[in-house]
PDB file of C-alpha atoms in Angstrom:
ATOM      1  CA  GLN A  14      51.488 -34.737  41.461  1.00 75.00           C
ATOM      2  CA  VAL A  15      51.243 -36.268  44.939  1.00 88.00           C
ATOM      3  CA  GLN A  16      52.494 -34.000  47.671  1.00 91.00           C
ATOM      4  CA  LEU A  17      53.199 -34.985  51.243  1.00 94.00           C
ATOM      5  CA  VAL A  18      52.490 -32.111  53.587  1.00 94.00           C
ATOM      6  CA  GLU A  19      54.126 -32.219  56.998  1.00 95.00           C
ATOM      7  CA  SER A  20      53.329 -30.301  60.151  1.00 95.00           C
ATOM      8  CA  GLY A  21      54.050 -30.381  63.856  1.00 96.00           C
ATOM      9  CA  GLY A  22      57.733 -29.609  64.032  1.00 97.00           C
ATOM     10  CA  GLY A  23      59.118 -27.072  66.414  1.00 98.00           C
ATOM     11  CA  LEU A  24      61.101 -26.454  69.550  1.00 98.00           C
ATOM     12  CA  VAL A  25      60.541 -28.542  72.658  1.00 98.00           C
ATOM     13  CA  GLN A  26      62.336 -29.120  75.924  1.00 98.00           C
ATOM     14  CA  ALA A  27      63.994 -32.428  76.622  1.00 98.00           C
ATOM     15  CA  GLY A  28      61.464 -34.870  77.959  1.00 98.00           C
ATOM     16  CA  GLY A  29      58.658 -33.192  76.120  1.00 98.00           C
ATOM     17  CA  SER A  30      56.531 -34.375  73.261  1.00 98.00           C
ATOM     18  CA  LEU A  31      55.736 -33.434  69.704  1.00 98.00           C
ATOM     19  CA  ARG A  32      53.354 -34.850  67.173  1.00 98.00           C
ATOM     20  CA  LEU A  33      54.312 -34.827  63.514  1.00 98.00           C
ATOM     21  CA  SER A  34      51.634 -35.240  60.899  1.00 96.00           C
ATOM     22  CA  CYS A  35      51.902 -36.021  57.221  1.00 95.00           C
ATOM     23  CA  ALA A  36      48.989 -35.882  54.835  1.00 92.00           C
ATOM     24  CA  ALA A  37      48.924 -36.658  51.154  1.00 89.00           C
ATOM     25  CA  SER A  38      47.487 -33.990  48.896  1.00 89.00           C
ATOM     26  CA  ARG A  39      45.638 -36.595  46.868  1.00 85.00           C
ATOM     27  CA  SER A  40      43.033 -38.568  48.775  1.00 81.00           C
ATOM     28  CA  THR A  41      43.431 -41.605  46.537  1.00 84.00           C
ATOM     29  CA  PHE A  42      47.088 -41.943  47.442  1.00 85.00           C
ATOM     30  CA  SER A  43      47.479 -45.180  49.362  1.00 83.00           C
ATOM     31  CA  PRO A  44      51.126 -46.110  49.824  1.00 88.00           C
ATOM     32  CA  ASN A  45      52.310 -49.556  50.735  1.00 90.00           C
ATOM     33  CA  ILE A  46      54.681 -48.150  53.301  1.00 92.00           C
ATOM     34  CA  MET A  47      54.678 -44.785  55.017  1.00 93.00           C
ATOM     35  CA  GLY A  48      57.541 -43.678  57.156  1.00 94.00           C
ATOM     36  CA  TRP A  49      59.421 -40.933  58.877  1.00 97.00           C
ATOM     37  CA  TYR A  50      63.088 -40.276  58.309  1.00 98.00           C
ATOM     38  CA  ARG A  51      65.338 -37.744  59.924  1.00 98.00           C
ATOM     39  CA  GLN A  52      68.624 -36.107  59.129  1.00 98.00           C
ATOM     40  CA  ALA A  53      70.772 -34.363  61.691  1.00 97.00           C
ATOM     41  CA  PRO A  54      73.691 -32.094  60.815  1.00 92.00           C
ATOM     42  CA  GLY A  55      76.698 -34.120  59.745  1.00 94.00           C
ATOM     43  CA  LYS A  56      74.728 -37.341  59.590  1.00 96.00           C
ATOM     44  CA  GLN A  57      73.041 -39.347  56.879  1.00 96.00           C
ATOM     45  CA  ARG A  58      69.314 -39.535  56.635  1.00 97.00           C
ATOM     46  CA  GLU A  59      67.998 -42.414  58.711  1.00 97.00           C
ATOM     47  CA  LEU A  60      64.734 -44.234  59.057  1.00 97.00           C
ATOM     48  CA  VAL A  61      62.938 -43.436  62.291  1.00 98.00           C
ATOM     49  CA  ALA A  62      59.723 -45.383  61.948  1.00 98.00           C
ATOM     50  CA  SER A  63      57.525 -46.875  59.297  1.00 96.00           C
ATOM     51  CA  ILE A  64      54.086 -48.378  59.001  1.00 94.00           C
ATOM     52  CA  ARG A  65      52.955 -50.798  56.374  1.00 91.00           C
ATOM     53  CA  ARG A  66      49.489 -50.897  54.922  1.00 82.00           C
ATOM     54  CA  TYR A  67      47.674 -53.872  56.430  1.00 75.00           C
ATOM     55  CA  GLY A  68      50.791 -54.623  58.410  1.00 73.00           C
ATOM     56  CA  THR A  69      53.125 -53.902  61.241  1.00 87.00           C
ATOM     57  CA  ARG A  70      55.159 -50.959  62.429  1.00 95.00           C
ATOM     58  CA  HIS A  71      58.902 -50.630  62.586  1.00 97.00           C
ATOM     59  CA  TYR A  72      61.033 -48.417  64.792  1.00 98.00           C
ATOM     60  CA  SER A  73      64.690 -47.689  64.906  1.00 98.00           C
ATOM     61  CA  ASP A  74      66.413 -48.776  68.089  1.00 98.00           C
ATOM     62  CA  SER A  75      67.052 -45.200  69.113  1.00 97.00           C
ATOM     63  CA  VAL A  76      63.373 -44.302  69.265  1.00 98.00           C
ATOM     64  CA  LYS A  77      61.740 -47.586  70.173  1.00 97.00           C
ATOM     65  CA  GLY A  78      59.547 -47.192  73.207  1.00 97.00           C
ATOM     66  CA  ARG A  79      59.425 -43.415  72.855  1.00 98.00           C
ATOM     67  CA  PHE A  80      57.909 -42.830  69.411  1.00 98.00           C
ATOM     68  CA  THR A  81      54.701 -44.207  67.963  1.00 97.00           C
ATOM     69  CA  ILE A  82      53.736 -44.189  64.313  1.00 96.00           C
ATOM     70  CA  SER A  83      50.138 -44.503  63.248  1.00 94.00           C
ATOM     71  CA  SER A  84      48.092 -44.048  60.115  1.00 89.00           C
ATOM     72  CA  ASP A  85      44.614 -44.076  58.699  1.00 81.00           C
ATOM     73  CA  ASN A  86      42.883 -43.712  55.364  1.00 73.00           C
ATOM     74  CA  GLY A  87      45.014 -46.471  53.916  1.00 74.00           C
ATOM     75  CA  ASN A  88      48.265 -44.768  54.980  1.00 72.00           C
ATOM     76  CA  ASN A  89      47.055 -41.539  53.419  1.00 82.00           C
ATOM     77  CA  VAL A  90      47.689 -39.829  56.732  1.00 89.00           C
ATOM     78  CA  VAL A  91      50.559 -40.764  59.009  1.00 93.00           C
ATOM     79  CA  VAL A  92      51.359 -39.441  62.453  1.00 95.00           C
ATOM     80  CA  LEU A  93      54.537 -39.732  64.476  1.00 97.00           C
ATOM     81  CA  GLN A  94      53.949 -39.226  68.170  1.00 98.00           C
ATOM     82  CA  MET A  95      57.271 -38.413  69.795  1.00 98.00           C
ATOM     83  CA  ASN A  96      57.497 -38.675  73.573  1.00 98.00           C
ATOM     84  CA  ASN A  97      60.383 -38.258  75.977  1.00 98.00           C
ATOM     85  CA  LEU A  98      62.339 -36.321  73.401  1.00 98.00           C
ATOM     86  CA  ARG A  99      66.084 -36.053  73.723  1.00 98.00           C
ATOM     87  CA  PRO A 100      68.504 -33.490  72.321  1.00 98.00           C
ATOM     88  CA  GLU A 101      69.885 -36.144  69.996  1.00 97.00           C
ATOM     89  CA  ASP A 102      66.460 -36.336  68.380  1.00 98.00           C
ATOM     90  CA  THR A 103      67.097 -32.891  66.925  1.00 98.00           C
ATOM     91  CA  ALA A 104      66.922 -33.183  63.143  1.00 98.00           C
ATOM     92  CA  VAL A 105      64.914 -32.402  60.085  1.00 98.00           C
ATOM     93  CA  TYR A 106      62.181 -34.988  59.837  1.00 98.00           C
ATOM     94  CA  TYR A 107      60.916 -36.132  56.460  1.00 97.00           C
ATOM     95  CA  CYS A 108      57.753 -37.945  55.580  1.00 96.00           C
ATOM     96  CA  ASN A 109      58.156 -40.710  53.034  1.00 95.00           C
ATOM     97  CA  GLY A 110      55.747 -42.912  51.156  1.00 93.00           C
ATOM     98  CA  ARG A 111      56.230 -45.788  48.758  1.00 92.00           C
ATOM     99  CA  ALA A 112      53.448 -46.822  46.444  1.00 89.00           C
ATOM    100  CA  GLY A 113      52.858 -49.207  43.602  1.00 83.00           C
ATOM    101  CA  LEU A 114      52.696 -52.952  43.429  1.00 81.00           C
ATOM    102  CA  SER A 115      56.354 -53.265  44.343  1.00 83.00           C
ATOM    103  CA  GLY A 116      56.761 -49.932  46.079  1.00 80.00           C
ATOM    104  CA  GLU A 117      58.430 -48.513  43.004  1.00 87.00           C
ATOM    105  CA  ASN A 118      56.941 -45.031  43.387  1.00 91.00           C
ATOM    106  CA  GLU A 119      58.492 -42.995  46.165  1.00 93.00           C
ATOM    107  CA  TYR A 120      57.438 -39.617  47.535  1.00 94.00           C
ATOM    108  CA  TRP A 121      59.033 -37.278  50.040  1.00 95.00           C
ATOM    109  CA  GLY A 122      57.776 -34.438  52.142  1.00 96.00           C
ATOM    110  CA  GLN A 123      59.585 -31.144  52.382  1.00 96.00           C
ATOM    111  CA  GLY A 124      60.888 -31.791  55.873  1.00 96.00           C
ATOM    112  CA  THR A 125      60.068 -30.229  59.205  1.00 97.00           C
ATOM    113  CA  GLN A 126      62.551 -29.116  61.819  1.00 98.00           C
ATOM    114  CA  VAL A 127      62.462 -30.686  65.268  1.00 98.00           C
ATOM    115  CA  THR A 128      64.688 -29.098  67.877  1.00 98.00           C
ATOM    116  CA  VAL A 129      64.995 -30.527  71.375  1.00 98.00           C
ATOM    117  CA  ALA A 130      66.596 -28.267  73.945  1.00 97.00           C
ATOM    118  CA  SER A 131      68.448 -29.729  76.878  1.00 91.00           C
TER     119      SER A 131
END
């Protein structure tokens, strides 16, 4: 039913920037928490950043100070601004949303490839 559509991935040189966007297909979708995860080859999927409806933002230590997550429309749209990219940021990035009173309903985007060249 609800689909999370991602865009903005691609190839960028180290030190460059990319902006990832995630939009829910249903305008009434208003998750409690929206976040970006990433998975690099040989590694487990990890949380990059999240933003809570009515609340604060969280960043992993590896991206803090370089990435910024933002949202509008009640977390219906979420953007990850990635600055000063490093080769180790190379991964497939996934949009994630949790909805429901207790966040019991979880949705994932299809993933978008981010490649940072040294």
